[in-house]
């Protein structure tokens, strides 16, 4: 059987073409334009070398902070979602009543539009009229009632918290599937040997979950570095760029006509992601059946 | 023995407290939206969990009219529906060829496509590309963008399923005189049904929830999908949380229904990539 005749190359054409034109080409073009003074104010383009990149990394303006904010957002949410997700997954995988109810509810936020979640939380976190502060005042914890999205010190933490609220159930779901794939026999053997709950978790669940954990972390990192909707809806980068992440910054630069700056910080992320992405994709595609 | 049963009881108790606490944390904001969607205008300055004094069902028709939601609903259906169909159609064919022809070249091409799950969009140059192709502010433009964004994951997901279909089937079909297209359409595609449904449901969810592409590339409000419509409605009626909540419910209803009906496929698809049994 001639494989190239039975499985013709043009079957892959549509997907590869559209993906290339609308995803890869803009990314590569972007790197090229990073070396120019492209803007909305002048029709001419000039080659200016690494000037845009120096501008980003010299720290003279806020550009570098948008990148570090994005990285911080990713690190904190990945750790929190993975930790909480693991805790809930262990609690909800076996021997608990109403487990399908809990699982269904916890997963629910991740199917809702991120933007809508953000909008709803602008009301809940409103300092004066928001549900959270009203509730805290009702139970006598007035001192905990903060200006969640307005106070520069805690605004970014609040944004991360909402994102953790949204994404933990999804991680939990993946980890539950991973836990349920561990053969019961291990736990039975451990019980006979007198292992307690912590030991069973530490020496069976955790090592057997390594691949699933790696995948969830990769998926979360990809999600975190590309975050936009959540920040845009909650704070739009404010107060004073404190919560500005890469994609909200690019959106503002675009509307100001600062194309070269926008494409430069996008390209920094693009190059970074392609390099680490190669290893991430290796993790995602690991253990795939190969005949 | 007494000690261990007591210990076990504490464990189960802690587990249940944790589970209910977490579930409540998710339920309360959702309940807040549902209750406030039925309240009268003056009642929702601060959203709370009190039952509406009077259940105002007309909030939904009011918001649908003021926010031009009928139009946006149709738009979202077109973007997500057509986007899903063409993405899954082309991606399944690509995944099939990648999975069956394991040459070095094809494996590299597969990696190249799957890398798309990771690489970020450069919106600045994408804008230029879209302008050059005359796709800005058009229906096909958004649909093709969704296809470009969803293709990598869809190919990745279906690829895993293709390798489970025995190659002997292909050989038998070819010997019986099937052409490559017949082989795919008549033999392979039907066997991929559950993978196709899974990929389709996930693709639809992502396209329906997508906000950034319309924000960048749709300027006329009669082409807006639900997400962009609710964002603008929110800007105009910032204090009218009863109407905004009604809008939230209408925007989320399709994905919620899809979630309830296809939970098996959604969870199955999300975990298929992560858990290799």
Coordinates of C-alpha atoms in Angstrom, one line a residue:
Chain A
X1 CA 0.0 0.0 0.0
X2 CA 1.5 3.3 -1.1
X3 CA 1.0 5.7 1.8
X4 CA 1.5 8.9 -0.1
X5 CA -1.3 7.8 -2.5
X6 CA -3.8 6.5 0.1
X7 CA -3.2 9.4 2.4
X8 CA -2.8 12.4 0.1
X9 CA -1.0 15.5 1.3
X10 CA -3.7 17.8 0.2
X11 CA -5.9 16.5 3.0
X12 CA -3.8 18.6 5.3
X13 CA -3.7 21.6 3.1
X14 CA -6.7 23.6 4.4
X15 CA -5.7 23.5 8.1
X16 CA -2.0 24.2 7.4
X17 CA -2.7 27.0 5.0
X18 CA -5.1 29.0 7.3
X19 CA -3.0 28.4 10.4
X20 CA 0.1 29.5 8.5
X21 CA -1.4 32.7 7.0
X22 CA -3.3 33.9 10.1
X23 CA -1.1 32.7 12.9
X24 CA 2.5 32.0 11.9
X25 CA 3.0 34.7 9.2
X26 CA 1.8 37.5 11.5
X27 CA 4.1 36.3 14.2
X28 CA 7.1 36.2 11.9
X29 CA 6.2 39.5 10.2
X30 CA 6.0 40.9 13.7
X31 CA 9.6 40.1 14.4
X32 CA 10.6 41.9 11.2
X33 CA 8.6 45.0 12.1
X34 CA 10.2 45.1 15.5
X35 CA 13.3 46.4 13.8
X36 CA 11.5 49.4 12.3
X37 CA 9.9 52.7 13.5
X38 CA 6.4 51.6 12.2
X39 CA 3.6 53.9 13.5
X40 CA 0.3 55.3 12.6
X41 CA 1.8 58.8 12.2
X42 CA 4.2 58.3 9.4
X43 CA 3.7 56.4 6.1
X44 CA 7.5 55.7 5.9
X45 CA 9.2 52.8 7.5
X46 CA 12.8 52.9 8.6
X47 CA 15.1 50.2 9.8
X48 CA 16.3 51.1 13.3
X49 CA 18.0 48.0 14.4
X50 CA 17.5 46.8 18.0
X51 CA 16.3 50.2 19.3
X52 CA 12.8 48.9 20.1
X53 CA 14.2 46.0 22.0
X54 CA 16.6 48.2 24.0
X55 CA 13.7 50.4 24.8
X56 CA 11.8 47.4 26.2
X57 CA 14.6 46.0 28.3
X58 CA 16.3 49.2 29.4
X59 CA 13.4 49.8 31.8
X60 CA 13.1 53.5 30.9
X61 CA 9.4 53.1 30.3
X62 CA 6.8 50.7 31.7
X63 CA 7.2 48.1 28.9
X64 CA 9.3 45.8 30.9
X65 CA 6.8 45.9 33.8
X66 CA 4.0 44.6 31.4
X67 CA 6.2 41.6 30.7
X68 CA 7.1 41.0 34.3
X69 CA 3.5 41.4 35.4
X70 CA 2.4 38.8 32.8
X71 CA 5.1 36.4 34.1
X72 CA 4.0 37.1 37.7
X73 CA 0.4 36.5 36.9
X74 CA 1.3 33.2 35.3
X75 CA 3.5 32.0 38.1
X76 CA 1.1 32.8 40.9
X77 CA -2.0 31.5 39.1
X78 CA -0.3 28.3 38.0
X79 CA 0.9 27.5 41.6
X80 CA -2.5 28.4 43.1
X81 CA -4.6 26.5 40.6
X82 CA -2.4 23.5 40.6
X83 CA -2.2 23.3 44.4
X84 CA -5.9 23.9 45.0
X85 CA -6.8 21.7 42.0
X86 CA -4.8 18.9 43.5
X87 CA -6.4 19.3 46.9
X88 CA -9.9 19.2 45.5
X89 CA -9.1 16.4 43.1
X90 CA -7.8 14.2 46.0
X91 CA -10.9 15.1 48.0
X92 CA -13.4 14.5 45.2
X93 CA -11.9 11.5 43.5
X94 CA -13.1 8.7 45.8
X95 CA -15.4 8.0 48.7
X96 CA -17.4 11.1 49.0
X97 CA -21.1 11.8 48.7
X98 CA -22.4 14.1 46.0
X99 CA -19.1 13.9 44.2
X100 CA -20.6 14.4 40.7
X101 CA -22.5 17.5 42.0
X102 CA -19.3 19.0 43.4
X103 CA -17.3 18.2 40.3
X104 CA -19.9 19.6 38.0
X105 CA -20.2 22.8 40.0
X106 CA -16.4 23.4 40.3
X107 CA -15.9 22.8 36.6
X108 CA -18.7 25.2 35.6
X109 CA -16.8 28.5 35.7
X110 CA -14.3 27.3 33.1
X111 CA -17.0 26.9 30.4
X112 CA -18.3 30.5 30.9
X113 CA -16.9 33.4 28.8
X114 CA -13.9 34.8 30.7
X115 CA -15.1 38.3 29.9
X116 CA -18.5 37.7 31.5
X117 CA -16.8 36.3 34.6
X118 CA -14.7 39.5 34.8
X119 CA -17.7 41.8 34.4
X120 CA -19.7 40.0 37.1
X121 CA -16.7 40.3 39.5
X122 CA -16.4 44.0 39.0
X123 CA -19.7 44.2 40.8
X124 CA -18.9 41.7 43.5
X125 CA -15.6 43.4 44.3
X126 CA -16.9 47.0 44.2
X127 CA -15.6 48.6 47.4
X128 CA -18.8 50.4 48.3
X129 CA -21.7 48.4 47.0
X130 CA -20.0 45.0 46.2
X131 CA -21.3 41.8 47.6
X132 CA -18.0 40.7 49.1
X133 CA -17.5 43.8 51.2
X134 CA -21.2 43.9 52.2
X135 CA -20.9 40.3 53.3
X136 CA -17.7 41.0 55.3
X137 CA -19.3 44.0 57.0
X138 CA -22.4 41.9 57.9
X139 CA -20.3 39.3 59.6
X140 CA -18.3 41.9 61.4
X141 CA -15.0 41.6 59.5
X142 CA -15.0 45.3 58.4
X143 CA -11.2 45.5 58.5
X144 CA -11.1 42.9 55.7
X145 CA -13.3 44.9 53.4
X146 CA -10.7 46.3 51.0
X147 CA -10.8 48.4 47.8
X148 CA -10.2 45.2 45.8
X149 CA -9.7 46.5 42.3
X150 CA -8.9 50.1 43.1
X151 CA -6.1 49.9 45.7
X152 CA -2.8 49.7 43.8
X153 CA -1.3 47.4 46.3
X154 CA -3.9 44.6 46.1
X155 CA -5.5 45.1 42.7
X156 CA -3.3 42.6 40.9
X157 CA -3.9 40.1 43.7
X158 CA -7.6 40.5 43.2
X159 CA -7.4 39.9 39.5
X160 CA -5.3 36.8 40.1
X161 CA -7.8 35.6 42.7
X162 CA -10.7 35.9 40.2
X163 CA -8.7 34.0 37.7
X164 CA -8.0 31.3 40.2
X165 CA -11.7 31.1 41.0
X166 CA -12.3 30.6 37.3
X167 CA -9.6 28.1 36.5
X168 CA -9.2 25.8 39.5
X169 CA -12.1 23.5 38.6
X170 CA -10.6 22.8 35.2
X171 CA -7.3 21.7 36.6
X172 CA -9.1 19.7 39.2
X173 CA -11.1 17.9 36.5
X174 CA -7.9 16.9 34.7
X175 CA -6.3 15.7 37.9
X176 CA -9.3 13.7 38.9
X177 CA -9.2 11.8 35.6
X178 CA -5.5 11.2 36.3
X179 CA -6.1 9.9 39.8
X180 CA -8.9 7.6 38.6
X181 CA -6.5 6.2 36.0
X182 CA -4.3 4.9 38.8
X183 CA -5.0 1.2 39.4
X184 CA -6.8 0.5 42.7
X185 CA -4.3 -2.3 43.3
X186 CA -1.7 0.1 44.4
X187 CA -3.9 1.6 47.1
X188 CA -5.0 -1.8 48.2
X189 CA -1.4 -3.0 48.6
X190 CA -0.6 0.2 50.5
X191 CA -3.5 -0.3 52.8
X192 CA -2.4 -3.8 53.6
X193 CA 1.1 -2.4 54.4
X194 CA -0.6 0.1 56.8
X195 CA 0.2 3.3 54.8
X196 CA -1.8 6.3 56.1
X197 CA -3.6 8.8 53.9
X198 CA -0.6 11.1 53.6
X199 CA 1.7 8.3 52.7
X200 CA -0.7 7.0 50.0
X201 CA -0.8 10.5 48.6
X202 CA 2.9 11.1 48.8
X203 CA 4.1 7.7 47.5
X204 CA 1.4 6.6 45.1
X205 CA -0.9 9.4 43.9
X206 CA 1.8 12.1 43.4
X207 CA 4.4 10.0 41.5
X208 CA 1.6 8.4 39.3
X209 CA 0.2 11.9 38.5
X210 CA 3.5 13.3 37.2
X211 CA 2.6 13.3 33.6
X212 CA -0.9 14.7 34.2
X213 CA 0.5 17.4 36.4
X214 CA 3.1 18.3 33.8
X215 CA 0.3 18.7 31.2
X216 CA -1.9 20.8 33.4
X217 CA 1.0 23.1 34.3
X218 CA 1.9 23.5 30.6
X219 CA -1.7 24.3 29.7
X220 CA -1.9 26.8 32.5
X221 CA 1.3 28.5 31.6
X222 CA 0.1 28.9 28.0
X223 CA -3.2 30.4 29.3
X224 CA -1.5 32.7 31.8
X225 CA 1.0 34.3 29.4
X226 CA -1.9 35.1 26.9
X227 CA -4.3 36.5 29.5
X228 CA -6.4 39.4 28.2
X229 CA -10.2 39.2 28.8
X230 CA -10.0 38.8 32.5
X231 CA -7.7 41.8 33.1
X232 CA -9.5 43.9 30.4
X233 CA -12.9 43.4 32.1
X234 CA -11.7 43.8 35.7
X235 CA -9.2 46.7 35.7
X236 CA -8.2 47.3 32.1
X237 CA -4.6 47.4 33.4
X238 CA -5.3 50.1 36.1
X239 CA -4.8 51.6 38.6
X240 CA -1.8 53.3 36.9
X241 CA -0.6 50.2 34.9
X242 CA -0.4 48.2 38.1
X243 CA -2.3 45.3 36.6
X244 CA -1.2 45.9 33.0
X245 CA -0.3 42.6 31.2
X246 CA 1.2 42.2 27.8
X247 CA -2.0 41.9 25.8
X248 CA -3.8 44.8 27.4
X249 CA -0.7 46.9 26.8
X250 CA -0.6 45.9 23.2
X251 CA -4.2 46.8 22.8
X252 CA -3.6 50.3 24.2
X253 CA -0.5 50.7 22.0
X254 CA -2.5 49.7 18.9
X255 CA -5.2 52.3 19.7
X256 CA -2.5 55.0 20.2
X257 CA -0.8 54.1 16.9
X258 CA 2.4 52.8 18.5
X259 CA 2.7 49.9 16.2
X260 CA 6.4 49.3 16.5
X261 CA 6.3 49.2 20.3
X262 CA 3.3 46.9 20.2
X263 CA 4.8 44.5 17.8
X264 CA 8.1 44.4 19.7
X265 CA 6.7 43.3 23.0
X266 CA 4.4 40.8 21.1
X267 CA 7.5 39.5 19.4
X268 CA 9.4 39.1 22.7
X269 CA 6.6 36.9 23.9
X270 CA 6.4 35.1 20.5
X271 CA 10.1 34.2 20.5
X272 CA 10.0 33.2 24.2
X273 CA 7.0 31.0 23.6
X274 CA 8.4 29.3 20.4
X275 CA 11.5 28.3 22.3
X276 CA 9.8 27.0 25.5
X277 CA 6.8 25.9 23.4
X278 CA 8.9 23.3 21.7
X279 CA 9.5 21.6 25.0
X280 CA 5.9 22.2 26.1
X281 CA 4.6 20.5 23.0
X282 CA 7.0 17.6 23.7
X283 CA 5.4 17.2 27.1
X284 CA 1.9 17.4 25.6
X285 CA 2.6 14.9 22.9
X286 CA 4.6 12.5 25.1
X287 CA 3.6 8.9 25.3
X288 CA 1.4 9.1 22.2
X289 CA 0.9 5.7 20.6
X290 CA 3.5 5.1 17.9
X291 CA 3.2 2.0 15.8
Chain B
X1 CA -9.6 -0.4 65.1
X2 CA -11.6 2.2 67.0
X3 CA -8.8 4.6 66.4
X4 CA -8.7 4.1 62.6
X5 CA -12.5 4.4 62.2
X6 CA -12.5 7.6 64.1
X7 CA -9.6 8.8 62.0
X8 CA -11.5 7.9 58.9
X9 CA -14.6 9.7 60.1
X10 CA -12.5 12.9 60.6
X11 CA -11.1 12.5 57.1
X12 CA -14.4 12.1 55.5
X13 CA -15.8 15.1 57.5
X14 CA -12.9 17.3 56.4
X15 CA -13.3 16.2 52.8
X16 CA -17.0 17.1 52.8
X17 CA -16.4 20.5 54.5
X18 CA -13.8 21.3 51.9
X19 CA -16.0 20.2 49.0
X20 CA -19.1 22.2 50.2
X21 CA -17.0 25.2 50.9
X22 CA -15.5 25.2 47.4
X23 CA -18.9 24.5 45.8
X24 CA -20.5 27.4 47.7
X25 CA -17.7 29.7 46.6
X26 CA -18.6 28.9 43.0
X27 CA -22.4 28.8 43.5
X28 CA -22.8 32.2 45.3
X29 CA -21.6 34.4 42.4
X30 CA -23.7 32.4 40.0
X31 CA -26.8 32.7 42.3
X32 CA -26.1 36.4 42.6
X33 CA -26.4 36.8 38.9
X34 CA -29.5 34.7 38.6
X35 CA -31.4 36.4 41.4
X36 CA -30.5 39.9 40.4
X37 CA -31.5 39.3 36.8
X38 CA -35.1 39.3 38.0
X39 CA -35.1 42.4 40.2
X40 CA -36.6 45.8 39.5
X41 CA -34.5 48.7 38.4
X42 CA -33.9 50.3 41.8
X43 CA -33.2 47.1 43.6
X44 CA -29.8 46.2 42.1
X45 CA -27.6 49.2 43.1
X46 CA -25.9 46.7 45.3
X47 CA -26.3 43.1 44.2
X48 CA -27.2 40.8 47.1
X49 CA -28.7 37.4 47.7
X50 CA -32.2 38.6 48.8
X51 CA -35.0 37.3 46.7
X52 CA -36.5 39.8 44.3
X53 CA -39.4 41.7 45.8
X54 CA -41.2 41.2 42.5
X55 CA -40.0 38.8 39.8
X56 CA -39.5 40.9 36.7
X57 CA -39.3 38.6 33.7
X58 CA -39.4 41.4 31.3
X59 CA -35.8 42.3 32.1
X60 CA -34.8 39.7 29.5
X61 CA -36.9 41.2 26.7
X62 CA -35.8 44.7 27.7
X63 CA -32.1 43.8 27.5
X64 CA -32.6 41.8 24.3
X65 CA -34.2 44.9 22.7
X66 CA -31.8 47.5 24.1
X67 CA -28.7 45.5 23.5
X68 CA -29.8 44.3 20.0
X69 CA -29.2 40.8 21.3
X70 CA -31.2 38.9 18.7
X71 CA -28.8 40.1 16.0
X72 CA -25.8 39.3 18.2
X73 CA -27.1 35.9 19.0
X74 CA -27.4 35.0 15.3
X75 CA -23.9 36.4 14.7
X76 CA -22.4 34.3 17.5
X77 CA -24.2 31.3 16.2
X78 CA -22.7 31.9 12.7
X79 CA -19.2 32.6 13.9
X80 CA -19.1 29.7 16.4
X81 CA -21.2 27.3 14.2
X82 CA -19.6 27.7 10.9
X83 CA -16.1 28.2 12.5
X84 CA -16.6 24.9 14.3
X85 CA -17.7 23.0 11.2
X86 CA -14.9 24.0 8.9
X87 CA -12.2 23.8 11.7
X88 CA -13.2 20.2 12.6
X89 CA -13.7 19.2 9.0
X90 CA -10.2 20.3 7.9
X91 CA -8.5 19.5 11.1
X92 CA -9.8 15.9 11.1
X93 CA -8.5 15.3 7.6
X94 CA -5.1 16.8 8.5
X95 CA -4.9 14.8 11.7
X96 CA -5.7 11.6 9.8
X97 CA -2.9 12.2 7.2
X98 CA -0.4 13.1 10.0
X99 CA -1.3 10.1 12.0
X100 CA -1.2 7.6 9.1
X101 CA 1.9 8.8 7.3
X102 CA 4.6 8.8 9.9
X103 CA 7.4 10.1 7.7
X104 CA 9.9 12.6 9.1
X105 CA 8.4 15.4 7.0
X106 CA 4.9 14.7 8.1
X107 CA 5.9 14.4 11.8
X108 CA 7.6 17.8 11.5
X109 CA 4.5 19.3 9.9
X110 CA 2.4 17.9 12.7
X111 CA 4.7 19.4 15.3
X112 CA 4.5 22.7 13.4
X113 CA 0.7 22.7 13.6
X114 CA 0.6 21.6 17.2
X115 CA 3.1 24.4 18.1
X116 CA 0.2 26.7 17.4
X117 CA -1.3 25.7 20.8
X118 CA 1.6 27.6 22.3
X119 CA 2.5 30.5 20.1
X120 CA 0.8 33.9 20.9
X121 CA -1.0 36.0 18.4
X122 CA 0.7 39.2 17.3
X123 CA -2.4 41.4 17.0
X124 CA -0.4 44.3 15.5
X125 CA 0.8 42.5 12.4
X126 CA -2.4 40.3 12.3
X127 CA -4.3 43.6 11.8
X128 CA -2.1 44.4 8.8
X129 CA -2.5 40.9 7.4
X130 CA -6.3 41.1 7.8
X131 CA -6.3 44.5 6.1
X132 CA -4.2 43.2 3.2
X133 CA -6.6 40.2 2.8
X134 CA -9.6 42.5 3.0
X135 CA -11.0 40.4 5.9
X136 CA -11.3 43.1 8.5
X137 CA -14.9 43.7 9.7
X138 CA -16.3 40.8 7.7
X139 CA -18.0 37.5 8.7
X140 CA -15.5 35.3 6.8
X141 CA -12.7 37.2 8.5
X142 CA -13.8 36.2 12.0
X143 CA -14.6 32.7 11.0
X144 CA -11.2 32.1 9.4
X145 CA -9.5 33.6 12.5
X146 CA -11.3 31.2 14.7
X147 CA -10.3 28.4 12.4
X148 CA -6.6 29.5 12.6
X149 CA -6.8 29.7 16.4
X150 CA -8.7 26.4 17.0
X151 CA -6.9 24.3 14.4
X152 CA -3.8 23.3 16.5
X153 CA -5.7 21.9 19.5
X154 CA -8.3 20.2 17.3
X155 CA -5.6 18.5 15.2
X156 CA -3.8 17.5 18.4
X157 CA -7.0 16.0 19.9
X158 CA -8.2 14.1 16.8
X159 CA -4.7 12.8 16.1
X160 CA -4.8 10.8 19.3
X161 CA -8.0 9.1 18.2
X162 CA -6.9 8.3 14.7
X163 CA -4.1 6.1 15.8
X164 CA -6.7 3.9 17.6
X165 CA -8.4 3.0 14.3
X166 CA -6.7 -0.1 12.9
X167 CA -4.7 0.4 9.7
X168 CA -6.0 -3.0 8.4
X169 CA -9.4 -1.3 7.8
X170 CA -7.7 1.1 5.4
X171 CA -5.9 -1.7 3.6
X172 CA -9.1 -3.7 3.2
X173 CA -11.0 -0.7 1.8
X174 CA -8.2 0.1 -0.7
X175 CA -8.2 -3.5 -1.9
X176 CA -12.0 -3.3 -2.3
X177 CA -11.4 -0.4 -4.6
X178 CA -12.0 2.7 -2.4
X179 CA -10.5 6.0 -3.5
X180 CA -8.6 7.9 -0.8
X181 CA -11.6 10.3 -0.4
X182 CA -14.1 7.4 -0.2
X183 CA -11.9 5.7 2.3
X184 CA -11.8 8.8 4.5
X185 CA -15.5 9.7 4.2
X186 CA -17.0 6.2 4.4
X187 CA -14.7 4.3 6.7
X188 CA -12.5 6.6 8.8
X189 CA -14.8 9.5 9.4
X190 CA -17.7 7.5 10.9
X191 CA -15.2 5.7 13.2
X192 CA -14.0 9.1 14.4
X193 CA -17.5 10.2 15.4
X194 CA -17.0 10.6 19.1
X195 CA -13.7 12.4 18.6
X196 CA -15.3 14.7 16.1
X197 CA -18.2 15.5 18.5
X198 CA -15.7 16.1 21.4
X199 CA -13.5 18.4 19.2
X200 CA -16.6 20.1 17.8
X201 CA -18.1 20.9 21.3
X202 CA -14.9 22.3 22.6
X203 CA -14.3 24.3 19.5
X204 CA -17.8 25.8 19.7
X205 CA -17.4 26.7 23.4
X206 CA -14.1 28.5 22.7
X207 CA -15.4 30.3 19.7
X208 CA -18.6 31.4 21.5
X209 CA -16.6 32.7 24.4
X210 CA -14.0 34.4 22.3
X211 CA -13.8 38.2 22.8
X212 CA -10.5 39.5 21.6
X213 CA -10.8 38.8 17.8
X214 CA -14.2 40.6 17.5
X215 CA -12.8 43.5 19.7
X216 CA -9.9 44.0 17.2
X217 CA -11.6 43.2 13.9
X218 CA -15.3 44.0 14.0
X219 CA -16.2 47.7 13.9
X220 CA -19.8 47.7 13.0
X221 CA -22.1 46.8 15.9
X222 CA -24.5 44.8 13.7
X223 CA -21.7 42.2 13.3
X224 CA -20.9 41.9 17.0
X225 CA -21.2 38.5 18.7
X226 CA -22.7 38.2 22.2
X227 CA -19.5 38.8 24.1
X228 CA -18.7 42.1 22.5
X229 CA -22.4 43.1 22.7
X230 CA -22.5 42.5 26.5
X231 CA -19.2 44.4 27.0
X232 CA -20.7 47.5 25.2
X233 CA -24.0 47.1 27.0
X234 CA -22.1 47.1 30.3
X235 CA -20.3 50.3 29.3
X236 CA -23.6 52.0 28.6
X237 CA -25.8 50.8 31.5
X238 CA -23.1 50.5 34.2
X239 CA -25.5 50.8 37.1
X240 CA -28.3 48.7 35.8
X241 CA -27.1 45.4 37.2
X242 CA -30.5 43.7 36.8
X243 CA -30.3 44.2 33.0
X244 CA -26.6 43.3 32.9
X245 CA -27.3 40.1 34.8
X246 CA -30.1 39.2 32.4
X247 CA -27.6 39.8 29.5
X248 CA -25.1 37.6 31.3
X249 CA -27.6 34.8 31.5
X250 CA -28.5 35.1 27.8
X251 CA -24.9 35.2 26.8
X252 CA -24.0 32.1 28.9
X253 CA -27.2 30.1 28.2
X254 CA -25.9 28.4 25.0
X255 CA -22.6 27.3 26.6
X256 CA -24.4 26.2 29.8
X257 CA -26.9 24.1 27.9
X258 CA -24.0 22.6 25.8
X259 CA -22.2 21.9 29.1
X260 CA -25.2 20.1 30.6
X261 CA -25.9 18.1 27.5
X262 CA -22.3 17.3 26.5
X263 CA -20.5 17.2 29.8
X264 CA -19.2 13.8 29.0
X265 CA -17.6 15.0 25.7
X266 CA -16.3 18.3 27.2
X267 CA -14.6 16.7 30.2
X268 CA -13.6 13.7 28.1
X269 CA -12.0 15.8 25.5
X270 CA -10.2 18.0 27.9
X271 CA -8.8 15.0 29.8
X272 CA -7.9 13.0 26.7
X273 CA -5.0 15.2 25.9
X274 CA -3.8 15.3 29.5
X275 CA -4.2 11.7 30.8
X276 CA -2.6 8.9 28.9
X277 CA -4.0 5.7 30.3

